[in-house]
Structures are given as C-alpha cells and as structure tokens.
Short mmCIF file of C-alpha atoms in Angstrom, two decimals:
data_model
loop_
_atom_site.label_atom_id
_atom_site.label_comp_id
_atom_site.label_asym_id
_atom_site.label_seq_id
_atom_site.Cartn_x
_atom_site.Cartn_y
_atom_site.Cartn_z
CA HIS A 1 -171.67 -12.81 -31.12
CA VAL A 2 -171.36 -11.37 -27.61
CA ASP A 3 -174.24 -8.98 -28.22
CA ASN A 4 -176.39 -11.80 -29.63
CA VAL A 5 -175.78 -13.90 -26.51
CA LEU A 6 -176.60 -10.91 -24.33
CA LYS A 7 -179.92 -10.52 -26.15
CA LEU A 8 -180.73 -14.16 -25.50
CA THR A 9 -179.85 -14.15 -21.79
CA GLY A 10 -180.59 -10.56 -20.85
CA ASP A 11 -178.22 -10.73 -17.88
CA PRO A 12 -174.47 -10.19 -18.40
CA LYS A 13 -173.74 -11.49 -14.88
CA LYS A 14 -174.79 -14.99 -15.97
CA LEU A 15 -172.23 -15.10 -18.79
CA LEU A 16 -168.62 -16.25 -18.87
CA PHE A 17 -166.77 -16.10 -22.20
CA VAL A 18 -163.73 -18.34 -22.56
CA PHE A 19 -161.07 -17.59 -25.20
CA ASP A 20 -158.01 -19.43 -26.42
CA ARG A 21 -154.51 -18.02 -26.66
CA GLY A 22 -154.85 -16.16 -29.95
CA TYR A 23 -157.89 -14.03 -29.04
CA ILE A 24 -156.69 -11.68 -26.33
CA SER A 25 -156.30 -8.03 -27.34
CA GLN A 26 -156.73 -4.70 -25.64
CA ASP A 27 -159.69 -3.83 -27.87
CA LEU A 28 -161.50 -7.08 -27.04
CA VAL A 29 -160.86 -6.66 -23.31
CA ASP A 30 -162.25 -3.11 -23.50
CA PHE A 31 -165.30 -4.36 -25.40
CA LEU A 32 -166.07 -7.14 -22.89
CA GLU A 33 -165.55 -4.81 -19.94
CA GLY A 34 -167.92 -2.34 -21.55
CA ARG A 35 -170.57 -5.05 -21.87
CA GLY A 36 -170.15 -6.03 -18.22
CA VAL A 37 -169.52 -9.73 -18.89
CA SER A 38 -166.95 -12.05 -17.32
CA TYR A 39 -164.18 -13.56 -19.41
CA ILE A 40 -161.21 -15.91 -19.27
CA PHE A 41 -158.37 -15.60 -21.77
CA ARG A 42 -155.47 -17.95 -22.18
CA CYS A 43 -152.74 -15.36 -22.57
CA ARG A 44 -149.87 -15.74 -24.98
CA SER A 45 -146.38 -14.66 -23.95
CA LYS A 46 -145.17 -11.14 -24.85
CA PHE A 47 -148.73 -9.83 -25.03
CA SER A 48 -148.23 -7.62 -21.99
CA VAL A 49 -145.07 -6.74 -20.07
CA ALA A 50 -147.12 -6.39 -16.88
CA ILE A 51 -148.56 -9.89 -17.25
CA ASP A 52 -145.23 -11.48 -18.20
CA SER A 53 -143.46 -9.86 -15.24
CA GLN A 54 -146.05 -10.96 -12.68
CA GLU A 55 -144.28 -13.00 -10.00
CA THR A 56 -147.25 -14.36 -8.03
CA ASP A 57 -149.41 -17.27 -9.19
CA ASP A 58 -152.61 -15.31 -8.62
CA GLY A 59 -152.47 -11.53 -8.71
CA LEU A 60 -153.81 -8.32 -10.20
CA VAL A 61 -152.24 -6.27 -12.99
CA ILE A 62 -153.26 -3.18 -14.94
CA LEU A 63 -154.23 -3.86 -18.55
CA GLY A 64 -155.09 -0.61 -20.31
CA ASP A 65 -157.81 1.04 -18.22
CA HIS A 66 -158.73 -2.16 -16.36
CA GLU A 67 -157.42 -4.13 -13.42
CA VAL A 68 -157.44 -7.79 -14.37
CA ARG A 69 -156.61 -10.96 -12.53
CA CYS A 70 -153.78 -13.17 -13.81
CA VAL A 71 -153.62 -16.78 -12.69
CA LYS A 72 -150.81 -19.17 -13.53
CA VAL A 73 -151.91 -22.79 -13.93
CA GLU A 74 -150.00 -25.94 -14.70
CA ILE A 75 -151.00 -28.20 -17.56
CA HIS A 76 -149.62 -31.56 -18.58
CA SER A 77 -148.37 -32.00 -22.12
CA THR A 78 -146.22 -34.36 -24.11
CA ASN A 79 -143.23 -32.21 -23.06
CA GLY A 80 -144.05 -32.51 -19.35
CA THR A 81 -145.65 -29.88 -17.13
CA GLU A 82 -146.03 -26.39 -18.55
CA THR A 83 -147.28 -23.16 -16.98
CA GLU A 84 -149.96 -21.13 -18.72
CA THR A 85 -151.42 -17.75 -17.74
CA LEU A 86 -155.18 -17.20 -17.59
CA VAL A 87 -156.47 -13.62 -17.57
CA THR A 88 -159.90 -12.83 -16.15
CA ASN A 89 -162.00 -10.06 -14.64
CA ASN A 90 -163.75 -12.53 -12.33
CA ARG A 91 -162.31 -12.47 -8.82
CA GLU A 92 -164.67 -15.03 -7.32
CA LEU A 93 -163.55 -18.11 -9.24
CA THR A 94 -161.03 -20.39 -7.61
CA VAL A 95 -157.92 -21.44 -9.52
CA ASP A 96 -159.33 -24.95 -9.97
CA GLU A 97 -162.61 -23.52 -11.28
CA MET A 98 -160.75 -21.34 -13.78
CA ARG A 99 -158.75 -24.31 -14.99
CA GLU A 100 -161.92 -26.39 -15.30
CA HIS A 101 -163.77 -23.65 -17.21
CA TYR A 102 -160.89 -23.13 -19.61
CA TRP A 103 -160.36 -26.80 -20.36
CA GLY A 104 -164.10 -27.25 -20.79
CA ARG A 105 -163.70 -25.53 -24.16
CA TRP A 106 -161.42 -28.31 -25.36
CA LYS A 107 -164.50 -30.22 -26.54
CA VAL A 108 -165.08 -27.41 -29.02
CA GLU A 109 -161.59 -27.94 -30.44
CA THR A 110 -162.04 -31.71 -30.69
CA SER A 111 -165.39 -31.19 -32.44
CA TYR A 112 -163.74 -28.95 -35.03
CA SER A 113 -160.99 -31.54 -35.43
CA THR A 114 -163.60 -34.22 -36.13
CA LEU A 115 -165.28 -32.01 -38.74
CA LYS A 116 -162.08 -30.93 -40.47
CA ASN A 117 -159.85 -33.99 -40.23
CA HIS A 118 -162.12 -37.02 -39.87
CA LEU A 119 -165.17 -35.92 -41.86
CA GLU A 120 -163.18 -33.68 -44.22
CA ALA A 121 -165.61 -30.75 -44.08
CA ALA A 122 -163.33 -28.62 -46.28
CA ASN A 123 -162.92 -31.31 -48.94
CA PHE A 124 -165.69 -30.55 -51.42
CA SER A 125 -166.63 -32.97 -54.17
CA GLY A 126 -167.49 -30.19 -56.62
CA THR A 127 -167.08 -26.46 -57.25
CA SER A 128 -170.68 -25.40 -57.80
CA TRP A 129 -172.70 -23.69 -55.08
CA ASN A 130 -175.09 -26.66 -54.86
CA SER A 131 -172.23 -29.15 -54.51
CA ILE A 132 -170.58 -27.14 -51.73
CA GLN A 133 -173.86 -26.73 -49.84
CA GLN A 134 -174.67 -30.40 -50.24
CA ASP A 135 -171.27 -31.50 -48.93
CA PHE A 136 -171.34 -29.03 -46.05
CA TYR A 137 -174.81 -29.94 -44.78
CA ALA A 138 -174.19 -33.67 -45.25
CA CYS A 139 -171.02 -33.34 -43.17
CA ALA A 140 -172.81 -31.35 -40.46
CA PHE A 141 -175.62 -33.92 -40.33
CA ILE A 142 -173.22 -36.87 -40.09
CA ALA A 143 -171.20 -35.08 -37.41
CA ASP A 144 -174.35 -34.47 -35.36
CA MET A 145 -175.51 -38.08 -35.62
CA LEU A 146 -172.00 -39.38 -34.91
CA MET A 147 -171.80 -37.41 -31.66
CA GLN A 148 -175.27 -38.64 -30.65
CA PHE A 149 -174.16 -42.24 -31.08
CA ALA A 150 -170.83 -41.52 -29.37
CA ALA A 151 -172.66 -40.03 -26.36
CA GLY A 152 -174.72 -43.22 -26.05
CA SER A 153 -171.60 -45.34 -26.46
CA ASP A 154 -169.87 -43.35 -23.70
CA ILE A 155 -172.67 -44.21 -21.27
CA TYR A 156 -172.22 -47.94 -21.87
CA ILE A 157 -168.43 -47.66 -21.64
CA ARG A 158 -168.62 -45.89 -18.27
CA ALA A 159 -171.12 -48.45 -16.95
CA ALA A 160 -168.95 -51.38 -18.06
CA ARG A 161 -165.87 -49.95 -16.31
CA GLU A 162 -167.58 -48.63 -13.20
CA ALA A 163 -166.31 -51.43 -10.95
CA LYS A 164 -162.84 -51.73 -12.48
CA ASN A 165 -161.24 -48.84 -10.57
CA ASN A 166 -159.35 -47.59 -13.64
CA LYS A 167 -157.00 -44.66 -13.20
CA TYR A 168 -158.83 -42.73 -15.93
CA ASP A 169 -162.36 -42.54 -17.21
CA TYR A 170 -162.83 -43.94 -20.72
CA LYS A 171 -164.70 -42.73 -23.79
CA THR A 172 -165.46 -43.75 -27.37
CA ASN A 173 -162.48 -43.82 -29.71
CA LEU A 174 -163.66 -41.32 -32.34
CA ASN A 175 -160.76 -42.11 -34.68
CA LEU A 176 -162.15 -45.62 -35.11
CA ALA A 177 -165.81 -44.68 -34.65
CA VAL A 178 -165.84 -42.30 -37.64
CA GLY A 179 -164.95 -45.06 -40.09
CA VAL A 180 -167.37 -47.53 -38.53
CA PHE A 181 -170.19 -45.00 -38.38
CA THR A 182 -169.92 -43.56 -41.89
CA ASP A 183 -169.91 -47.07 -43.40
CA ALA A 184 -172.89 -48.31 -41.39
CA TYR A 185 -175.17 -45.28 -41.09
CA VAL A 186 -176.04 -44.99 -44.79
CA LYS A 187 -177.04 -48.66 -44.83
CA ILE A 188 -179.14 -48.14 -41.70
CA MET A 189 -180.95 -45.18 -43.26
CA CYS A 190 -181.66 -47.15 -46.43
CA GLU A 191 -183.09 -50.16 -44.57
CA THR A 192 -186.90 -50.20 -44.78
CA ASN A 193 -187.50 -52.98 -42.25
CA LYS A 194 -187.83 -51.31 -38.86
CA ALA A 195 -186.82 -54.38 -36.80
CA LYS A 196 -183.75 -54.99 -38.94
CA ARG A 197 -182.86 -51.29 -38.79
CA MET A 198 -182.95 -51.39 -34.98
CA ARG A 199 -180.69 -54.47 -34.96
CA MET A 200 -178.26 -52.68 -37.25
CA MET A 201 -178.23 -49.66 -34.93
CA ASP A 202 -177.55 -51.88 -31.91
CA SER A 203 -174.73 -53.57 -33.80
CA LEU A 204 -173.26 -50.17 -34.70
CA MET A 205 -173.40 -49.06 -31.08
CA GLU A 206 -171.66 -52.24 -29.91
CA GLU A 207 -168.95 -51.74 -32.52
CA MET A 208 -168.36 -48.17 -31.34
CA GLU A 209 -168.05 -49.35 -27.73
CA ARG A 210 -165.03 -51.46 -28.58
CA ASN A 211 -161.48 -50.14 -28.11
CA PRO A 212 -162.32 -47.16 -25.84
CA VAL A 213 -159.58 -44.65 -25.03
CA PRO A 214 -158.72 -43.06 -21.64
CA ILE A 215 -159.62 -39.45 -20.89
CA ARG A 216 -156.38 -37.82 -19.70
CA PRO A 217 -157.18 -34.37 -18.27
CA ASN A 218 -155.08 -31.24 -18.83
CA ARG A 219 -153.18 -32.60 -21.80
CA SER A 220 -151.72 -30.29 -24.37
CA THR A 221 -149.79 -30.86 -27.57
CA PRO A 222 -147.20 -28.25 -28.53
CA ARG A 223 -147.93 -26.36 -31.72
CA PRO A 224 -145.50 -27.01 -34.59
CA PRO A 225 -143.44 -24.07 -35.83
CA HIS A 226 -145.17 -21.98 -38.48
CA GLY A 227 -144.20 -22.89 -42.01
CA ALA A 228 -145.61 -22.83 -45.49
CA ARG A 229 -149.29 -23.76 -45.45
CA LYS A 230 -149.81 -27.03 -47.28
CA VAL A 231 -152.89 -28.02 -49.23
CA LYS A 232 -154.92 -30.30 -46.98
CA PHE A 233 -156.78 -32.15 -49.72
CA HIS A 234 -155.24 -32.62 -53.15
CA HIS A 235 -158.17 -34.28 -54.88
CA ASN A 236 -161.89 -33.58 -54.88
CA GLN A 237 -162.62 -37.05 -53.60
CA LYS A 238 -163.79 -37.66 -50.06
CA SER A 239 -162.64 -40.72 -48.16
CA ASN A 240 -165.86 -40.67 -46.14
CA VAL A 241 -169.37 -39.15 -45.83
#
C-alpha cells in the first residue's frame, strides 16, 4: 500500500502515514524509513524498553538503527485522562499537530464500525459467491450514500446551532440515521415521480437532522480484556440493507 501511494504522489516528503497501536514493529519502521516517508505510530506499552523508559514528554530515542521522536500526549476517556505515546520520524510537527493528525484517523474507525455493526457487512444472506458479492456491494453502496446524506445533514446542524454558543460542535446521530436511512432510501429509489422523490429526500434529510449528538474530541474507550471470540451474527438474516 505504501508503494502504491508513493507511485500516485511521486514525492515521499508529501506523505504522512498514521498507524494505530497494533501496527508498530521494527520491520515496519525500517521499511518506512527506507522509503523516506514520515509516519506517526501510537505505541503500545512494552514494545520498546527505550520508549517506555523515556522520562521527557517530547524526546528522541534509538529504535533499531533509527533515531525516532517520542511524544507523550493526554487523551480523555471514560476512565479519565490517559497518557499515550506517539512515535514519529517527523521533528517539525508540534505536539498539538501530532495529536490532531493521529485523532484524524478516528473517522476511519467509525466508518468501519458503521459498516460492521450498523450495516452488518459481515452478515451475508447466502453462501454462494454471487450472494456474498451482492451483499458486500449493496452494503458498500448504502454506506456511501448514507455518509453523503450525513455530510449534508451535518451542514444544516452546524448552521442551526451557530448562534447557540454550545460547548461542543454537533453532528448527525448515525445510530439513529442508519435505521431511518435504510428504511427510506429504497422507497426513494423506487419512486418514479421526480417531484415526489425530491420531497422524500428532503423529508429524509430533515429526519436525519433530528437528535444530533455532540462531538467530544480526544475521547477513547478502553478495550475489553481478550476472551473467546463470539460469533457476531447467528443467523443469515440481515436486520437492514
């Protein structure tokens, strides 16, 4: 993937790869250094004695054959404030910029959560190759359209609350929007009258704008202890899509 991105951009200095806690390894660091690209890793504990023993909040340590920068940042979680370590080879970014870049990837996680948990991407209605492909592409299409509608809904939500001086910005409640959208969108697509279809789309947008939720930055939920993996879906019957 890194090489493919390099082919598209042609300039490694323009790239910054951001990785979550489980990705850091000496081999991957060596690979990225060899490609000349910048990176930020969220570093798990006990990965490196040198990193764990670092006493300063922003300092340099030796990792294999490379000198890397380790920055300790505070994040807010349900358990209070926790300290996480970010590892990078970029020495120009400020601590706030590193925190912002890392948490920018959270939208990727929430998108996967929508696909897996709300739209049930892994819950196939059949076992044949055609059935699996059909379910997968239908889920991907609905997810894409859902996020398009949610982006439009977010604009109206921000405009409606612009003068209210709320502590937090607000966004569309995807938990509720998924159910509303999947019920309404099929009916909209089947409607042949253009004027009526537009009214139905406006009504859907208004419904999605209701019950917005606050955007609380730097939140984190602790991972549950590892246990036996349970079957996510017990029946080949989707509740949506």
